[in-house]
N, CA, C and O atoms as a DFTB+ gen file, in Angstrom:
392 C
 N C O
     1  1     -10.849     -90.750     174.719
     2  2     -10.830     -92.034     175.382
     3  2      -9.508     -92.724     175.064
     4  3      -9.234     -93.074     173.916
     5  1      -8.719     -92.909     176.072
     6  2      -7.449     -93.613     175.900
     7  2      -7.573     -94.962     176.598
     8  3      -7.740     -95.021     177.816
     9  1      -7.491     -96.055     175.821
    10  2      -7.603     -97.379     176.426
    11  2      -6.411     -97.674     177.333
    12  3      -5.274     -97.310     177.030
    13  1      -6.695     -98.338     178.446
    14  2      -5.643     -98.637     179.414
    15  2      -5.520    -100.129     179.688
    16  3      -4.967    -100.520     180.716
    17  1      -6.024    -100.970     178.787
    18  2      -5.870    -102.417     178.950
    19  2      -4.396    -102.783     178.862
    20  3      -3.565    -101.979     178.440
    21  1      -4.084    -104.016     179.269
    22  2      -2.681    -104.445     179.228
    23  2      -2.146    -104.502     177.810
    24  3      -0.969    -104.223     177.582
    25  1      -3.002    -104.865     176.842
    26  2      -2.541    -104.906     175.449
    27  2      -2.161    -103.512     174.966
    28  3      -1.154    -103.339     174.279
    29  1      -2.962    -102.532     175.323
    30  2      -2.673    -101.176     174.903
    31  2      -1.471    -100.609     175.652
    32  3      -0.777     -99.737     175.129
    33  1      -1.215    -101.089     176.862
    34  2      -0.003    -100.674     177.575
    35  2       1.229    -101.155     176.822
    36  3       2.225    -100.437     176.734
    37  1       1.164    -102.371     176.278
    38  2       2.257    -102.888     175.458
    39  2       2.420    -102.020     174.216
    40  3       3.539    -101.702     173.815
    41  1       1.305    -101.641     173.614
    42  2       1.346    -100.775     172.434
    43  2       2.025     -99.457     172.765
    44  3       2.855     -98.977     171.994
    45  1       1.683     -98.869     173.895
    46  2       2.294     -97.598     174.287
    47  2       3.792     -97.770     174.535
    48  3       4.577     -96.873     174.225
    49  1       4.197     -98.921     175.093
    50  2       5.624     -99.188     175.292
    51  2       6.352     -99.307     173.955
    52  3       7.481     -98.836     173.814
    53  1       5.702     -99.941     172.969
    54  2       6.307    -100.059     171.647
    55  2       6.459     -98.680     171.011
    56  3       7.500     -98.380     170.427
    57  1       5.431     -97.841     171.118
    58  2       5.525     -96.475     170.588
    59  2       6.665     -95.724     171.281
    60  3       7.426     -95.008     170.631
    61  1       6.778     -95.890     172.586
    62  2       7.852     -95.236     173.331
    63  2       9.227     -95.731     172.910
    64  3      10.165     -94.943     172.791
    65  1       9.349     -97.049     172.683
    66  2      10.627     -97.618     172.252
    67  2      11.013     -97.115     170.869
    68  3      12.172     -96.774     170.635
    69  1      10.054     -97.066     169.953
    70  2      10.341     -96.559     168.609
    71  2      10.745     -95.093     168.683
    72  3      11.692     -94.680     168.015
    73  1      10.046     -94.311     169.477
    74  2      10.385     -92.897     169.626
    75  2      11.779     -92.736     170.229
    76  3      12.540     -91.868     169.802
    77  1      12.118     -93.560     171.210
    78  2      13.441     -93.510     171.823
    79  2      14.526     -93.869     170.814
    80  3      15.575     -93.226     170.773
    81  1      14.276     -94.898     169.997
    82  2      15.248     -95.257     168.967
    83  2      15.439     -94.132     167.955
    84  3      16.555     -93.875     167.502
    85  1      14.355     -93.472     167.610
    86  2      14.463     -92.340     166.677
    87  2      15.255     -91.202     167.311
    88  3      16.098     -90.593     166.652
    89  1      14.995     -90.912     168.577
    90  2      15.748     -89.850     169.256
    91  2      17.228     -90.195     169.362
    92  3      18.079     -89.327     169.171
    93  1      17.546     -91.458     169.664
    94  2      18.949     -91.867     169.721
    95  2      19.596     -91.763     168.342
    96  3      20.764     -91.393     168.227
    97  1      18.842     -92.088     167.307
    98  2      19.352     -91.932     165.948
    99  2      19.625     -90.485     165.604
   100  3      20.616     -90.171     164.944
   101  1      18.739     -89.593     166.055
   102  2      18.960     -88.161     165.829
   103  2      20.220     -87.690     166.542
   104  3      20.942     -86.820     166.055
   105  1      20.468     -88.279     167.700
   106  2      21.591     -87.846     168.518
   107  2      22.931     -88.353     167.978
   108  3      23.916     -87.615     167.959
   109  1      22.964     -89.632     167.535
   110  2      24.234     -90.255     167.219
   111  2      24.462     -90.573     165.744
   112  3      25.566     -90.974     165.376
   113  1      23.468     -90.409     164.902
   114  2      23.610     -90.815     163.501
   115  2      23.300     -89.663     162.560
   116  3      23.340     -88.494     162.945
   117  1      22.986     -90.021     161.307
   118  2      22.673     -89.016     160.299
   119  2      21.350     -88.339     160.642
   120  3      20.304     -88.986     160.687
   121  1      21.405     -87.076     160.876
   122  2      20.217     -86.349     161.319
   123  2      19.142     -86.281     160.237
   124  3      17.953     -86.364     160.546
   125  1      19.539     -86.133     158.982
   126  2      18.556     -85.994     157.902
   127  2      17.660     -87.232     157.799
   128  3      16.447     -87.109     157.630
   129  1      18.242     -88.394     157.898
   130  2      17.474     -89.641     157.792
   131  2      16.496     -89.754     158.952
   132  3      15.348     -90.151     158.757
   133  1      16.930     -89.416     160.138
   134  2      16.062     -89.580     161.296
   135  2      15.003     -88.484     161.397
   136  3      14.008     -88.656     162.101
   137  1      15.198     -87.370     160.711
   138  2      14.104     -86.400     160.613
   139  2      12.959     -86.986     159.799
   140  3      11.789     -86.728     160.081
   141  1      13.302     -87.768     158.797
   142  2      12.265     -88.463     158.020
   143  2      11.548     -89.469     158.903
   144  3      10.322     -89.579     158.851
   145  1      12.304     -90.211     159.719
   146  2      11.696     -91.184     160.627
   147  2      10.767     -90.515     161.636
   148  3       9.678     -91.017     161.915
   149  1      11.198     -89.392     162.175
   150  2      10.345     -88.717     163.167
   151  2       9.092     -88.159     162.502
   152  3       8.032     -88.120     163.126
   153  1       9.196     -87.729     161.249
   154  2       8.018     -87.270     160.516
   155  2       7.028     -88.415     160.313
   156  3       5.829     -88.245     160.533
   157  1       7.524     -89.578     159.897
   158  2       6.647     -90.745     159.713
   159  2       6.036     -91.157     161.050
   160  3       4.844     -91.460     161.117
   161  1       6.839     -91.171     162.113
   162  2       6.347     -91.517     163.445
   163  2       5.236     -90.569     163.879
   164  3       4.213     -91.011     164.404
   165  1       5.427     -89.284     163.666
   166  2       4.407     -88.309     164.040
   167  2       3.137     -88.481     163.209
   168  3       2.032     -88.286     163.717
   169  1       3.290     -88.845     161.932
   170  2       2.113     -89.084     161.095
   171  2       1.260     -90.219     161.638
   172  3       0.052     -90.056     161.807
   173  1       1.868     -91.367     161.914
   174  2       1.026     -92.455     162.405
   175  2       0.601     -92.256     163.847
   176  3      -0.412     -92.819     164.260
   177  1       1.332     -91.479     164.627
   178  2       0.873     -91.159     165.977
   179  2      -0.348     -90.262     165.931
   180  3      -1.299     -90.477     166.683
   181  1      -0.341     -89.263     165.065
   182  2      -1.509     -88.384     164.908
   183  2      -2.705     -89.188     164.407
   184  3      -3.828     -88.985     164.869
   185  1      -2.467     -90.106     163.460
   186  2      -3.542     -90.957     162.964
   187  2      -4.135     -91.806     164.090
   188  3      -5.354     -91.950     164.178
   189  1      -3.284     -92.367     164.948
   190  2      -3.786     -93.203     166.041
   191  2      -4.499     -92.360     167.104
   192  3      -5.461     -92.832     167.709
   193  1      -4.058     -91.145     167.340
   194  2      -4.777     -90.270     168.269
   195  2      -6.171     -89.986     167.732
   196  3      -7.140     -89.956     168.489
   197  1      -6.270     -89.778     166.428
   198  2      -7.581     -89.586     165.801
   199  2      -8.454     -90.832     165.983
   200  3      -9.639     -90.717     166.296
   201  1      -7.879     -92.007     165.789
   202  2      -8.625     -93.257     165.960
   203  2      -9.034     -93.436     167.425
   204  3     -10.170     -93.822     167.702
   205  1      -8.127     -93.160     168.364
   206  2      -8.440     -93.312     169.784
   207  2      -9.510     -92.334     170.248
   208  3     -10.267     -92.637     171.170
   209  1      -9.580     -91.176     169.627
   210  2     -10.518     -90.157     170.087
   211  2     -11.966     -90.473     169.729
   212  3     -12.876     -89.886     170.313
   213  1     -12.205     -91.378     168.791
   214  2     -13.566     -91.741     168.404
   215  2     -14.005     -92.978     169.179
   216  3     -13.462     -94.066     168.988
   217  1     -14.974     -92.807     170.038
   218  2     -15.449     -93.893     170.891
   219  2     -16.104     -95.021     170.093
   220  3     -16.114     -96.169     170.539
   221  1     -16.637     -94.711     168.943
   222  2     -17.299     -95.717     168.105
   223  2     -16.336     -96.791     167.621
   224  3     -16.759     -97.910     167.328
   225  1     -15.059     -96.472     167.533
   226  2     -14.070     -97.443     167.065
   227  2     -13.862     -98.596     168.044
   228  3     -13.302     -99.628     167.676
   229  1     -14.310     -98.427     169.287
   230  2     -14.080     -99.443     170.307
   231  2     -15.311    -100.302     170.582
   232  3     -15.257    -101.209     171.412
   233  1     -16.401    -100.032     169.907
   234  2     -17.637    -100.778     170.154
   235  2     -17.685    -102.031     169.292
   236  3     -17.174    -102.041     168.172
   237  1     -18.296    -103.079     169.812
   238  2     -18.519    -104.302     169.054
   239  2     -17.248    -105.036     168.675
   240  3     -17.162    -105.567     167.567
   241  1     -16.272    -105.085     169.542
   242  2     -15.020    -105.766     169.246
   243  2     -14.057    -104.950     168.424
   244  3     -13.049    -105.475     167.952
   245  1     -14.340    -103.689     168.242
   246  2     -13.483    -102.824     167.437
   247  2     -12.152    -102.508     168.085
   248  3     -11.229    -102.043     167.416
   249  1     -12.041    -102.758     169.390
   250  2     -10.780    -102.439     170.047
   251  2      -9.654    -103.321     169.524
   252  3      -8.499    -102.895     169.514
   253  1      -9.961    -104.529     169.092
   254  2      -8.929    -105.390     168.519
   255  2      -8.423    -104.828     167.197
   256  3      -7.231    -104.907     166.902
   257  1      -9.316    -104.269     166.412
   258  2      -8.912    -103.654     165.147
   259  2      -8.059    -102.428     165.422
   260  3      -7.041    -102.220     164.761
   261  1      -8.458    -101.619     166.382
   262  2      -7.690    -100.432     166.750
   263  2      -6.310    -100.849     167.247
   264  3      -5.306    -100.229     166.895
   265  1      -6.260    -101.891     168.060
   266  2      -4.981    -102.397     168.559
   267  2      -4.112    -102.894     167.404
   268  3      -2.910    -102.629     167.373
   269  1      -4.717    -103.615     166.450
   270  2      -3.972    -104.130     165.297
   271  2      -3.372    -102.987     164.487
   272  3      -2.191    -103.025     164.142
   273  1      -4.181    -101.968     164.181
   274  2      -3.663    -100.820     163.441
   275  2      -2.574    -100.110     164.231
   276  3      -1.570     -99.671     163.671
   277  1      -2.782    -100.005     165.525
   278  2      -1.806     -99.314     166.360
   279  2      -0.468    -100.016     166.403
   280  3       0.573     -99.358     166.421
   281  1      -0.472    -101.326     166.420
   282  2       0.789    -102.066     166.507
   283  2       1.391    -102.296     165.124
   284  3       2.598    -102.506     165.000
   285  1       0.564    -102.259     164.093
   286  2       1.039    -102.495     162.739
   287  2       2.007    -101.408     162.282
   288  3       3.044    -101.719     161.696
   289  1       1.692    -100.148     162.537
   290  2       2.512     -99.037     162.056
   291  2       3.944     -99.065     162.593
   292  3       4.882     -99.004     161.798
   293  1       4.151     -99.155     163.924
   294  2       5.549     -99.151     164.383
   295  2       6.312    -100.406     163.979
   296  3       7.518    -100.340     163.739
   297  1       5.629    -101.552     163.899
   298  2       6.318    -102.787     163.499
   299  2       6.754    -102.689     162.042
   300  3       7.882    -103.052     161.709
   301  1       5.874    -102.204     161.171
   302  2       6.238    -102.033     159.758
   303  2       7.365    -101.000     159.636
   304  3       8.294    -101.180     158.848
   305  1       7.279     -99.943     160.401
   306  2       8.312     -98.911     160.386
   307  2       9.670     -99.511     160.758
   308  3      10.665     -99.271     160.074
   309  1       9.711    -100.285     161.833
   310  2      10.969    -100.906     162.259
   311  2      11.464    -101.935     161.250
   312  3      12.667    -102.032     161.009
   313  1      10.553    -102.704     160.655
   314  2      10.949    -103.708     159.651
   315  2      11.546    -103.046     158.415
   316  3      12.575    -103.493     157.908
   317  1      10.914    -101.991     157.931
   318  2      11.448    -101.285     156.757
   319  2      12.824    -100.706     157.071
   320  3      13.740    -100.796     156.254
   321  1      12.967    -100.117     158.247
   322  2      14.265     -99.569     158.627
   323  2      15.308    -100.679     158.723
   324  3      16.441    -100.502     158.274
   325  1      14.942    -101.814     159.300
   326  2      15.867    -102.940     159.413
   327  2      16.282    -103.483     158.060
   328  3      17.451    -103.811     157.859
   329  1      15.342    -103.585     157.125
   330  2      15.658    -104.069     155.782
   331  2      16.608    -103.106     155.079
   332  3      17.562    -103.533     154.428
   333  1      16.350    -101.813     155.210
   334  2      17.231    -100.812     154.592
   335  2      18.638    -100.917     155.172
   336  3      19.620    -100.862     154.431
   337  1      18.740    -101.067     156.484
   338  2      20.057    -101.178     157.111
   339  2      20.768    -102.460     156.694
   340  3      21.983    -102.454     156.494
   341  1      20.023    -103.563     156.560
   342  2      20.625    -104.826     156.119
   343  2      21.145    -104.708     154.690
   344  3      22.238    -105.186     154.390
   345  1      20.381    -104.082     153.813
   346  2      20.819    -103.895     152.425
   347  2      22.059    -103.017     152.373
   348  3      22.989    -103.301     151.618
   349  1      22.082    -101.949     153.171
   350  2      23.266    -101.088     153.209
   351  2      24.494    -101.857     153.692
   352  3      25.590    -101.681     153.161
   353  1      24.310    -102.704     154.694
   354  2      25.429    -103.491     155.217
   355  2      25.931    -104.484     154.182
   356  3      27.140    -104.681     154.059
   357  1      25.036    -105.111     153.438
   358  2      25.430    -106.064     152.405
   359  2      26.193    -105.358     151.297
   360  3      27.237    -105.837     150.854
   361  1      25.673    -104.213     150.845
   362  2      26.343    -103.456     149.781
   363  2      27.711    -102.979     150.246
   364  3      28.683    -103.039     149.493
   365  1      27.788    -102.511     151.471
   366  2      29.069    -102.034     152.010
   367  2      30.062    -103.188     152.133
   368  3      31.249    -103.027     151.851
   369  1      29.568    -104.353     152.555
   370  2      30.423    -105.527     152.701
   371  2      30.949    -105.987     151.342
   372  3      32.124    -106.330     151.215
   373  1      30.088    -105.995     150.335
   374  2      30.513    -106.408     148.996
   375  2      31.504    -105.417     148.416
   376  3      32.455    -105.813     147.741
   377  1      31.296    -104.143     148.668
   378  2      32.202    -103.124     148.133
   379  2      33.587    -103.237     148.768
   380  3      34.593    -102.956     148.116
   381  1      33.643    -103.642     150.019
   382  2      34.942    -103.751     150.680
   383  2      35.728    -104.975     150.222
   384  3      36.948    -105.017     150.385
   385  1      35.056    -105.966     149.657
   386  2      35.748    -107.157     149.164
   387  2      36.342    -106.968     147.781
   388  3      37.218    -107.736     147.384
   389  1      35.892    -105.970     147.038
   390  2      36.375    -105.756     145.669
   391  2      37.387    -104.675     145.616
   392  3      37.900    -104.362     144.542
């Protein structure tokens, strides 16, 4: 059972955007780092496919919980990546001033 509500369509777009960013990173940046990202992406995608496949998860208002878990993983993934990149930029900037 794959939900097709508008909220879940947004979720699928977010998953697609994260996957596209990872693919662009593999293409233009350090491949080793983005292999780790694609591994993490595949882990939470497999987990969400498992959650989507159980119809019981959508009963009694459970679809909101499924949606929350589904959107939580890519947002946390992007936030962690952004924080790491910001720290690297700060360290690089400080090193260039000394």
